Amino acid sequence: MALARARRNESGFNYWPGFVDALSTLVLSIVFLLSVFLVVQFFLSQEVTGKDKALEQLNAKIAQLNDLLSLEKLGKLNLDDQVSQLRAGLASAEADRDRIKGLYEGLAGAGNDAAGRDTELNKALDSEKQVSARALAQIEVLNQQISALRRQLAALEEALNASENRDKESQGKIADLGQRLNVALAQRVQELSRYRSEFFGRLRTILGNRPDIRVVGDRFVFQSEVFFDTGQAQLLPEGRAELDKLATALIDLDKQIPAEIAWVLRVDGHTDVRPINSPIFKSNWELSSARAISVVQYLVSLGVPPQRLVAAGFAEFQPLDTAATEEAYKRNRRIELKLTER
């Protein structure tokens, strides 16, 4: 190092001390400037802080002033209200004053009119007495009318009681008539039952003990084969012969039974459950109804009164035997005769 420094000293002018001095001076200047900057920044921050405090104080004073202003406005409004109330009270007092003044003046004039009014009051009193007398007379008339109305009410109550008694008597008569009617109906039923028994007895005698004609309860049952071919509604000659006997008995019966007994001979057609295959009849309903109608029409042609006959078709829906056998089918194909009420 010393050797190098000696060499530099020997070679020429030495710049290093000056450079160091300059650099030191520069560093010191920078340090000074930084110190000055910090001081200035400190004072500025203090100033700003003071400004903020002053601003807060100003805002607080402004708020206080706003509150005071609001209170002043409220006080002004209260004062305005009080002034309005005082004005209204003043106007009312002036009106009372004027009214009292008018009353005073009226009383002054009333003293002069008192004598005239006394005369008018006496006249009015006399008029009221007359009105009272007329009212008493009207009350007396009303009392008399009320008495008359009470007498009329009593008469109406007596008439009502008499009407109720007559109604009770009528109800008793109606009940008695009902009983009589029931007895008469029972007698008619018994009488019809008697004629039915006689009619059935005569039919048994006329028709004989044929296996294809049976008595089931209150009905005569004919097998369809007695009157019709299979699937047909045209009466056979054998069936017409049996109906001739039946017609004779019906005509005799019509002469014996009183006309007021409403009796009819119901002719019911029945088929078996098997569907019919016929171009004439589309269903068993039509076949059973057509057979019953054929019987009725033939009886009418023999002189039986048509009002004493009824034709009905039941198809396969009222079977005597529900078995699926040929014997059951034969039993169910039938014509039934029943003497009954209309």
mmCIF file of C-alpha atoms in Angstrom:
data_model
loop_
_atom_site.group_PDB
_atom_site.id
_atom_site.type_symbol
_atom_site.label_atom_id
_atom_site.label_comp_id
_atom_site.label_asym_id
_atom_site.label_seq_id
_atom_site.Cartn_x
_atom_site.Cartn_y
_atom_site.Cartn_z
ATOM 1 C CA MET A 1 0.000 0.000 0.000
ATOM 2 C CA ALA A 2 2.724 2.390 0.982
ATOM 3 C CA LEU A 3 4.562 1.393 -2.110
ATOM 4 C CA ALA A 4 1.611 2.119 -4.267
ATOM 5 C CA ARG A 5 1.009 5.430 -2.575
ATOM 6 C CA ALA A 6 4.683 6.284 -3.030
ATOM 7 C CA ARG A 7 4.377 5.398 -6.672
ATOM 8 C CA ARG A 8 1.327 7.595 -7.083
ATOM 9 C CA ASN A 9 3.094 10.409 -5.327
ATOM 10 C CA GLU A 10 5.929 9.980 -7.597
ATOM 11 C CA SER A 11 3.839 9.814 -10.708
ATOM 12 C CA GLY A 12 1.945 13.148 -10.275
ATOM 13 C CA PHE A 13 -0.693 15.247 -8.490
ATOM 14 C CA ASN A 14 -2.808 13.444 -5.699
ATOM 15 C CA TYR A 15 -6.671 13.922 -6.160
ATOM 16 C CA TRP A 16 -7.893 11.664 -3.383
ATOM 17 C CA PRO A 17 -7.892 14.105 -0.445
ATOM 18 C CA GLY A 18 -9.951 16.558 -2.419
ATOM 19 C CA PHE A 19 -12.408 13.905 -3.453
ATOM 20 C CA VAL A 20 -12.812 12.768 0.106
ATOM 21 C CA ASP A 21 -13.372 16.322 1.261
ATOM 22 C CA ALA A 22 -15.925 16.903 -1.427
ATOM 23 C CA LEU A 23 -17.709 13.670 -0.614
ATOM 24 C CA SER A 24 -17.735 14.498 3.091
ATOM 25 C CA THR A 25 -19.112 17.934 2.325
ATOM 26 C CA LEU A 26 -21.837 16.375 0.164
ATOM 27 C CA VAL A 27 -22.786 13.872 2.854
ATOM 28 C CA LEU A 28 -22.936 16.600 5.452
ATOM 29 C CA SER A 29 -25.110 18.703 3.155
ATOM 30 C CA ILE A 30 -27.473 15.781 2.602
ATOM 31 C CA VAL A 31 -27.649 15.113 6.319
ATOM 32 C CA PHE A 32 -28.378 18.798 6.940
ATOM 33 C CA LEU A 33 -31.064 18.848 4.324
ATOM 34 C CA LEU A 34 -32.640 15.719 5.771
ATOM 35 C CA SER A 35 -32.566 17.271 9.221
ATOM 36 C CA VAL A 36 -34.156 20.436 7.889
ATOM 37 C CA PHE A 37 -36.782 18.292 6.062
ATOM 38 C CA LEU A 38 -37.593 16.370 9.189
ATOM 39 C CA VAL A 39 -37.894 19.555 11.241
ATOM 40 C CA VAL A 40 -40.115 21.127 8.612
ATOM 41 C CA GLN A 41 -42.215 17.961 8.397
ATOM 42 C CA PHE A 42 -42.597 17.939 12.177
ATOM 43 C CA PHE A 43 -43.727 21.553 12.246
ATOM 44 C CA LEU A 44 -46.060 20.916 9.302
ATOM 45 C CA SER A 45 -47.602 17.890 11.045
ATOM 46 C CA GLN A 46 -48.061 19.978 14.166
ATOM 47 C CA GLU A 47 -49.655 22.698 12.079
ATOM 48 C CA VAL A 48 -51.940 20.212 10.327
ATOM 49 C CA THR A 49 -52.901 18.648 13.657
ATOM 50 C CA GLY A 50 -53.691 22.108 14.957
ATOM 51 C CA LYS A 51 -55.743 22.828 11.867
ATOM 52 C CA ASP A 52 -57.725 19.569 12.366
ATOM 53 C CA LYS A 53 -58.412 20.447 15.969
ATOM 54 C CA ALA A 54 -59.447 23.917 14.954
ATOM 55 C CA LEU A 55 -61.692 22.445 12.247
ATOM 56 C CA GLU A 56 -63.308 20.075 14.764
ATOM 57 C CA GLN A 57 -63.865 22.957 17.134
ATOM 58 C CA LEU A 58 -65.416 24.965 14.290
ATOM 59 C CA ASN A 59 -67.689 22.030 13.394
ATOM 60 C CA ALA A 60 -68.729 21.709 17.042
ATOM 61 C CA LYS A 61 -69.473 25.439 17.180
ATOM 62 C CA ILE A 62 -71.474 25.148 13.933
ATOM 63 C CA ALA A 63 -73.487 22.273 15.440
ATOM 64 C CA GLN A 64 -74.124 24.344 18.559
ATOM 65 C CA LEU A 65 -75.190 27.238 16.395
ATOM 66 C CA ASN A 66 -77.550 24.935 14.432
ATOM 67 C CA ASP A 67 -79.079 23.724 17.689
ATOM 68 C CA LEU A 68 -79.480 27.279 18.872
ATOM 69 C CA LEU A 69 -81.022 28.167 15.527
ATOM 70 C CA SER A 70 -83.480 25.258 15.818
ATOM 71 C CA LEU A 71 -84.397 26.338 19.320
ATOM 72 C CA GLU A 72 -84.873 29.878 18.088
ATOM 73 C CA LYS A 73 -87.118 28.659 15.271
ATOM 74 C CA LEU A 74 -89.122 26.529 17.715
ATOM 75 C CA GLY A 75 -89.417 29.459 20.058
ATOM 76 C CA LYS A 76 -90.547 31.640 17.167
ATOM 77 C CA LEU A 77 -93.219 29.092 16.264
ATOM 78 C CA ASN A 78 -94.382 28.953 19.868
ATOM 79 C CA LEU A 79 -94.488 32.724 19.941
ATOM 80 C CA ASP A 80 -96.491 32.714 16.687
ATOM 81 C CA ASP A 81 -98.924 30.232 18.208
ATOM 82 C CA GLN A 82 -99.245 32.313 21.326
ATOM 83 C CA VAL A 83 -99.802 35.416 19.233
ATOM 84 C CA SER A 84 -102.487 33.564 17.236
ATOM 85 C CA GLN A 85 -104.144 32.391 20.448
ATOM 86 C CA LEU A 86 -103.992 35.882 21.874
ATOM 87 C CA ARG A 87 -105.553 37.269 18.704
ATOM 88 C CA ALA A 88 -108.292 34.652 18.813
ATOM 89 C CA GLY A 89 -108.901 35.423 22.488
ATOM 90 C CA LEU A 90 -109.021 39.100 21.662
ATOM 91 C CA ALA A 91 -111.549 38.503 18.883
ATOM 92 C CA SER A 92 -113.659 36.314 21.196
ATOM 93 C CA ALA A 93 -113.494 38.964 23.924
ATOM 94 C CA GLU A 94 -114.579 41.635 21.450
ATOM 95 C CA ALA A 95 -117.452 39.388 20.297
ATOM 96 C CA ASP A 96 -118.511 38.798 23.916
ATOM 97 C CA ARG A 97 -118.314 42.482 24.493
ATOM 98 C CA ASP A 98 -120.542 43.178 21.496
ATOM 99 C CA ARG A 99 -122.977 40.436 22.554
ATOM 100 C CA ILE A 100 -123.167 41.784 26.112
ATOM 101 C CA LYS A 101 -123.654 45.233 24.738
ATOM 102 C CA GLY A 102 -126.491 43.958 22.546
ATOM 103 C CA LEU A 103 -128.048 42.142 25.523
ATOM 104 C CA TYR A 104 -127.834 45.261 27.559
ATOM 105 C CA GLU A 105 -129.522 47.242 24.852
ATOM 106 C CA GLY A 106 -132.132 44.457 24.464
ATOM 107 C CA LEU A 107 -132.843 44.488 28.182
ATOM 108 C CA ALA A 108 -133.331 48.182 28.023
ATOM 109 C CA GLY A 109 -135.907 47.711 25.285
ATOM 110 C CA ALA A 110 -137.420 44.664 26.985
ATOM 111 C CA GLY A 111 -138.422 46.727 29.948
ATOM 112 C CA ASN A 112 -140.640 48.725 27.663
ATOM 113 C CA ASP A 113 -142.221 45.646 26.083
ATOM 114 C CA ALA A 114 -142.834 43.723 29.325
ATOM 115 C CA ALA A 115 -146.421 44.932 29.711
ATOM 116 C CA GLY A 116 -147.320 43.984 26.113
ATOM 117 C CA ARG A 117 -145.711 40.587 26.473
ATOM 118 C CA ASP A 118 -147.651 39.930 29.670
ATOM 119 C CA THR A 119 -150.877 40.379 27.734
ATOM 120 C CA GLU A 120 -149.610 38.089 24.966
ATOM 121 C CA LEU A 121 -148.639 35.448 27.547
ATOM 122 C CA ASN A 122 -152.095 35.525 29.079
ATOM 123 C CA LYS A 123 -153.629 35.020 25.641
ATOM 124 C CA ALA A 124 -151.250 32.135 24.954
ATOM 125 C CA LEU A 125 -152.152 30.567 28.307
ATOM 126 C CA ASP A 126 -155.853 30.712 27.459
ATOM 127 C CA SER A 127 -155.090 29.125 24.081
ATOM 128 C CA GLU A 128 -153.105 26.346 25.785
ATOM 129 C CA LYS A 129 -156.015 25.649 28.106
ATOM 130 C CA GLN A 130 -158.317 25.271 25.122
ATOM 131 C CA VAL A 131 -155.837 22.937 23.448
ATOM 132 C CA SER A 132 -155.613 20.885 26.658
ATOM 133 C CA ALA A 133 -159.384 20.565 26.786
ATOM 134 C CA ARG A 134 -159.471 19.345 23.168
ATOM 135 C CA ALA A 135 -156.663 16.888 23.925
ATOM 136 C CA LEU A 136 -158.583 15.487 26.890
ATOM 137 C CA ALA A 137 -161.627 15.035 24.669
ATOM 138 C CA GLN A 138 -159.509 13.219 22.062
ATOM 139 C CA ILE A 139 -158.040 10.971 24.790
ATOM 140 C CA GLU A 140 -161.520 10.058 25.899
ATOM 141 C CA VAL A 141 -162.463 9.178 22.302
ATOM 142 C CA LEU A 142 -159.305 7.062 21.987
ATOM 143 C CA ASN A 143 -160.143 5.218 25.222
ATOM 144 C CA GLN A 144 -163.567 4.402 23.831
ATOM 145 C CA GLN A 145 -161.999 3.155 20.582
ATOM 146 C CA ILE A 146 -159.545 0.988 22.559
ATOM 147 C CA SER A 147 -162.437 -0.539 24.476
ATOM 148 C CA ALA A 148 -164.218 -1.299 21.213
ATOM 149 C CA LEU A 149 -161.045 -2.882 19.800
ATOM 150 C CA ARG A 150 -160.716 -5.049 22.904
ATOM 151 C CA ARG A 151 -164.280 -6.256 22.476
ATOM 152 C CA GLN A 152 -163.548 -7.047 18.819
ATOM 153 C CA LEU A 153 -160.368 -8.896 19.839
ATOM 154 C CA ALA A 154 -162.339 -10.977 22.344
ATOM 155 C CA ALA A 155 -164.871 -11.805 19.631
ATOM 156 C CA LEU A 156 -162.057 -12.807 17.290
ATOM 157 C CA GLU A 157 -160.543 -15.059 19.961
ATOM 158 C CA GLU A 158 -163.907 -16.740 20.452
ATOM 159 C CA ALA A 159 -164.220 -17.223 16.691
ATOM 160 C CA LEU A 160 -160.673 -18.630 16.583
ATOM 161 C CA ASN A 161 -161.449 -21.069 19.386
ATOM 162 C CA ALA A 162 -164.603 -22.150 17.594
ATOM 163 C CA SER A 163 -162.590 -22.600 14.378
ATOM 164 C CA GLU A 164 -160.001 -24.692 16.223
ATOM 165 C CA ASN A 165 -162.755 -26.851 17.672
ATOM 166 C CA ARG A 166 -164.247 -27.311 14.199
ATOM 167 C CA ASP A 167 -160.765 -28.130 12.883
ATOM 168 C CA LYS A 168 -160.361 -30.805 15.553
ATOM 169 C CA GLU A 169 -163.751 -32.208 14.646
ATOM 170 C CA SER A 170 -162.739 -32.170 10.965
ATOM 171 C CA GLN A 171 -159.484 -33.962 11.777
ATOM 172 C CA GLY A 172 -161.473 -36.593 13.658
ATOM 173 C CA LYS A 173 -163.808 -36.980 10.714
ATOM 174 C CA ILE A 174 -160.860 -37.220 8.320
ATOM 175 C CA ALA A 175 -159.254 -39.906 10.492
ATOM 176 C CA ASP A 176 -162.581 -41.745 10.603
ATOM 177 C CA LEU A 177 -162.925 -41.442 6.824
ATOM 178 C CA GLY A 178 -159.359 -42.719 6.422
ATOM 179 C CA GLN A 179 -160.146 -45.715 8.537
ATOM 180 C CA ARG A 180 -163.307 -46.311 6.543
ATOM 181 C CA LEU A 181 -161.356 -45.959 3.317
ATOM 182 C CA ASN A 182 -158.759 -48.450 4.513
ATOM 183 C CA VAL A 183 -161.528 -50.843 5.497
ATOM 184 C CA ALA A 184 -163.181 -50.350 2.106
ATOM 185 C CA LEU A 185 -159.888 -50.929 0.321
ATOM 186 C CA ALA A 186 -159.265 -54.037 2.379
ATOM 187 C CA GLN A 187 -162.741 -55.224 1.497
ATOM 188 C CA ARG A 188 -162.043 -54.514 -2.184
ATOM 189 C CA VAL A 189 -158.796 -56.445 -1.978
ATOM 190 C CA GLN A 190 -160.531 -59.316 -0.256
ATOM 191 C CA GLU A 191 -163.297 -59.199 -2.831
ATOM 192 C CA LEU A 192 -160.752 -59.185 -5.675
ATOM 193 C CA SER A 193 -158.932 -62.066 -3.994
ATOM 194 C CA ARG A 194 -162.215 -63.947 -3.844
ATOM 195 C CA TYR A 195 -162.890 -63.338 -7.550
ATOM 196 C CA ARG A 196 -159.286 -64.312 -8.311
ATOM 197 C CA SER A 197 -159.772 -67.570 -6.452
ATOM 198 C CA GLU A 198 -163.009 -68.212 -8.300
ATOM 199 C CA PHE A 199 -161.338 -67.354 -11.608
ATOM 200 C CA PHE A 200 -158.416 -69.668 -10.925
ATOM 201 C CA GLY A 201 -160.807 -72.420 -9.853
ATOM 202 C CA ARG A 202 -162.744 -72.087 -13.078
ATOM 203 C CA LEU A 203 -159.510 -72.070 -15.102
ATOM 204 C CA ARG A 204 -158.346 -75.226 -13.367
ATOM 205 C CA THR A 205 -161.680 -76.849 -14.242
ATOM 206 C CA ILE A 206 -161.601 -75.600 -17.839
ATOM 207 C CA LEU A 207 -157.922 -76.306 -18.579
ATOM 208 C CA GLY A 208 -157.728 -79.606 -16.718
ATOM 209 C CA ASN A 209 -154.587 -81.172 -15.332
ATOM 210 C CA ARG A 210 -152.165 -80.530 -18.182
ATOM 211 C CA PRO A 211 -148.420 -80.876 -17.444
ATOM 212 C CA ASP A 212 -147.589 -77.812 -19.553
ATOM 213 C CA ILE A 213 -149.941 -75.575 -17.523
ATOM 214 C CA ARG A 214 -149.068 -74.931 -13.871
ATOM 215 C CA VAL A 215 -150.249 -72.720 -11.031
ATOM 216 C CA VAL A 216 -147.368 -70.840 -9.360
ATOM 217 C CA GLY A 217 -148.588 -68.698 -6.487
ATOM 218 C CA ASP A 218 -151.192 -66.298 -7.863
ATOM 219 C CA ARG A 219 -150.291 -66.942 -11.525
ATOM 220 C CA PHE A 220 -151.169 -69.429 -14.231
ATOM 221 C CA VAL A 221 -147.999 -70.487 -16.073
ATOM 222 C CA PHE A 222 -148.254 -71.798 -19.672
ATOM 223 C CA GLN A 223 -145.214 -73.186 -21.441
ATOM 224 C CA SER A 224 -144.486 -71.169 -24.568
ATOM 225 C CA GLU A 225 -144.726 -74.315 -26.679
ATOM 226 C CA VAL A 226 -148.481 -74.372 -25.954
ATOM 227 C CA PHE A 227 -148.907 -71.126 -27.929
ATOM 228 C CA PHE A 228 -145.842 -70.571 -30.148
ATOM 229 C CA ASP A 229 -143.190 -72.274 -32.213
ATOM 230 C CA THR A 230 -139.548 -71.689 -31.303
ATOM 231 C CA GLY A 231 -138.483 -68.082 -31.954
ATOM 232 C CA GLN A 232 -141.980 -67.118 -33.171
ATOM 233 C CA ALA A 233 -144.788 -64.883 -31.849
ATOM 234 C CA GLN A 234 -147.589 -66.234 -34.061
ATOM 235 C CA LEU A 235 -150.238 -68.138 -32.063
ATOM 236 C CA LEU A 236 -150.643 -71.818 -32.819
ATOM 237 C CA PRO A 237 -154.112 -73.356 -33.257
ATOM 238 C CA GLU A 238 -153.660 -75.343 -30.025
ATOM 239 C CA GLY A 239 -152.848 -72.144 -28.163
ATOM 240 C CA ARG A 240 -155.885 -70.384 -29.596
ATOM 241 C CA ALA A 241 -158.086 -73.190 -28.350
ATOM 242 C CA GLU A 242 -156.759 -72.711 -24.820
ATOM 243 C CA LEU A 243 -157.205 -68.945 -25.079
ATOM 244 C CA ASP A 244 -160.818 -69.444 -26.219
ATOM 245 C CA LYS A 245 -161.516 -71.154 -22.887
ATOM 246 C CA LEU A 246 -159.672 -68.385 -21.035
ATOM 247 C CA ALA A 247 -161.602 -65.652 -22.852
ATOM 248 C CA THR A 248 -164.939 -67.235 -21.892
ATOM 249 C CA ALA A 249 -163.930 -67.268 -18.235
ATOM 250 C CA LEU A 250 -162.706 -63.634 -18.415
ATOM 251 C CA ILE A 251 -165.930 -62.408 -20.008
ATOM 252 C CA ASP A 252 -168.002 -64.117 -17.297
ATOM 253 C CA LEU A 253 -165.675 -62.716 -14.631
ATOM 254 C CA ASP A 254 -166.004 -59.174 -15.991
ATOM 255 C CA LYS A 255 -169.784 -59.452 -15.582
ATOM 256 C CA GLN A 256 -169.486 -60.636 -11.975
ATOM 257 C CA ILE A 257 -166.855 -58.233 -10.633
ATOM 258 C CA PRO A 258 -168.317 -54.812 -9.702
ATOM 259 C CA ALA A 259 -167.309 -52.007 -12.052
ATOM 260 C CA GLU A 260 -165.662 -49.989 -9.245
ATOM 261 C CA ILE A 261 -163.011 -52.701 -8.736
ATOM 262 C CA ALA A 262 -160.092 -51.851 -11.036
ATOM 263 C CA TRP A 263 -158.848 -55.299 -12.054
ATOM 264 C CA VAL A 264 -156.712 -56.365 -14.998
ATOM 265 C CA LEU A 265 -155.320 -59.609 -16.353
ATOM 266 C CA ARG A 266 -151.582 -59.176 -16.855
ATOM 267 C CA VAL A 267 -150.031 -61.300 -19.596
ATOM 268 C CA ASP A 268 -146.252 -61.706 -19.063
ATOM 269 C CA GLY A 269 -143.927 -63.076 -21.752
ATOM 270 C CA HIS A 270 -140.666 -64.816 -20.708
ATOM 271 C CA THR A 271 -137.808 -66.415 -22.672
ATOM 272 C CA ASP A 272 -134.768 -68.464 -21.772
ATOM 273 C CA VAL A 273 -131.284 -67.002 -21.463
ATOM 274 C CA ARG A 274 -130.017 -68.053 -24.886
ATOM 275 C CA PRO A 275 -129.761 -65.251 -27.493
ATOM 276 C CA ILE A 276 -132.309 -65.351 -30.280
ATOM 277 C CA ASN A 277 -131.109 -65.671 -33.858
ATOM 278 C CA SER A 278 -134.024 -64.311 -35.839
ATOM 279 C CA PRO A 279 -134.337 -61.669 -38.559
ATOM 280 C CA ILE A 280 -137.695 -60.654 -37.048
ATOM 281 C CA PHE A 281 -136.696 -60.134 -33.388
ATOM 282 C CA LYS A 282 -133.405 -58.522 -32.462
ATOM 283 C CA SER A 283 -133.504 -59.552 -28.795
ATOM 284 C CA ASN A 284 -135.406 -61.636 -26.252
ATOM 285 C CA TRP A 285 -137.066 -58.402 -25.097
ATOM 286 C CA GLU A 286 -138.805 -58.035 -28.424
ATOM 287 C CA LEU A 287 -139.738 -61.733 -28.590
ATOM 288 C CA SER A 288 -141.239 -61.856 -25.072
ATOM 289 C CA SER A 289 -143.139 -58.586 -25.601
ATOM 290 C CA ALA A 290 -144.452 -59.695 -29.011
ATOM 291 C CA ARG A 291 -145.731 -62.982 -27.580
ATOM 292 C CA ALA A 292 -147.550 -61.193 -24.720
ATOM 293 C CA ILE A 293 -149.078 -58.739 -27.204
ATOM 294 C CA SER A 294 -150.224 -61.592 -29.465
ATOM 295 C CA VAL A 295 -152.077 -63.220 -26.550
ATOM 296 C CA VAL A 296 -153.689 -59.904 -25.543
ATOM 297 C CA GLN A 297 -154.760 -59.072 -29.080
ATOM 298 C CA TYR A 298 -156.348 -62.506 -29.530
ATOM 299 C CA LEU A 299 -158.249 -62.192 -26.244
ATOM 300 C CA VAL A 300 -159.523 -58.760 -27.339
ATOM 301 C CA SER A 301 -160.672 -60.277 -30.631
ATOM 302 C CA LEU A 302 -162.725 -62.772 -28.578
ATOM 303 C CA GLY A 303 -164.578 -60.017 -26.741
ATOM 304 C CA VAL A 304 -162.449 -59.468 -23.633
ATOM 305 C CA PRO A 305 -162.499 -55.715 -22.748
ATOM 306 C CA PRO A 306 -159.078 -54.271 -23.699
ATOM 307 C CA GLN A 307 -159.006 -52.095 -20.570
ATOM 308 C CA ARG A 308 -158.867 -55.317 -18.545
ATOM 309 C CA LEU A 309 -155.671 -56.567 -20.242
ATOM 310 C CA VAL A 310 -151.984 -55.683 -19.852
ATOM 311 C CA ALA A 311 -149.074 -57.045 -21.962
ATOM 312 C CA ALA A 312 -145.532 -57.152 -20.513
ATOM 313 C CA GLY A 313 -142.254 -58.622 -21.745
ATOM 314 C CA PHE A 314 -139.555 -59.771 -19.282
ATOM 315 C CA ALA A 315 -137.133 -61.484 -21.701
ATOM 316 C CA GLU A 316 -134.766 -63.840 -19.838
ATOM 317 C CA PHE A 317 -134.445 -61.763 -16.672
ATOM 318 C CA GLN A 318 -137.108 -63.496 -14.500
ATOM 319 C CA PRO A 319 -136.119 -67.193 -14.738
ATOM 320 C CA LEU A 320 -137.851 -69.943 -12.773
ATOM 321 C CA ASP A 321 -134.784 -72.164 -13.034
ATOM 322 C CA THR A 322 -131.242 -70.835 -13.304
ATOM 323 C CA ALA A 323 -129.663 -74.114 -14.367
ATOM 324 C CA ALA A 324 -128.012 -74.306 -17.792
ATOM 325 C CA THR A 325 -129.967 -77.348 -18.943
ATOM 326 C CA GLU A 326 -132.519 -77.946 -21.648
ATOM 327 C CA GLU A 327 -135.164 -78.705 -19.022
ATOM 328 C CA ALA A 328 -134.460 -75.372 -17.268
ATOM 329 C CA TYR A 329 -134.599 -73.509 -20.577
ATOM 330 C CA LYS A 330 -137.981 -75.104 -21.300
ATOM 331 C CA ARG A 331 -139.389 -74.082 -17.907
ATOM 332 C CA ASN A 332 -138.234 -70.510 -18.370
ATOM 333 C CA ARG A 333 -139.918 -70.161 -21.804
ATOM 334 C CA ARG A 334 -143.439 -69.377 -20.625
ATOM 335 C CA ILE A 335 -146.536 -67.164 -20.670
ATOM 336 C CA GLU A 336 -147.856 -66.129 -17.255
ATOM 337 C CA LEU A 337 -151.387 -64.901 -16.482
ATOM 338 C CA LYS A 338 -151.973 -62.886 -13.331
ATOM 339 C CA LEU A 339 -155.255 -61.333 -12.135
ATOM 340 C CA THR A 340 -154.313 -58.167 -10.258
ATOM 341 C CA GLU A 341 -155.291 -54.565 -9.551
ATOM 342 C CA ARG A 342 -154.658 -51.793 -12.021
#
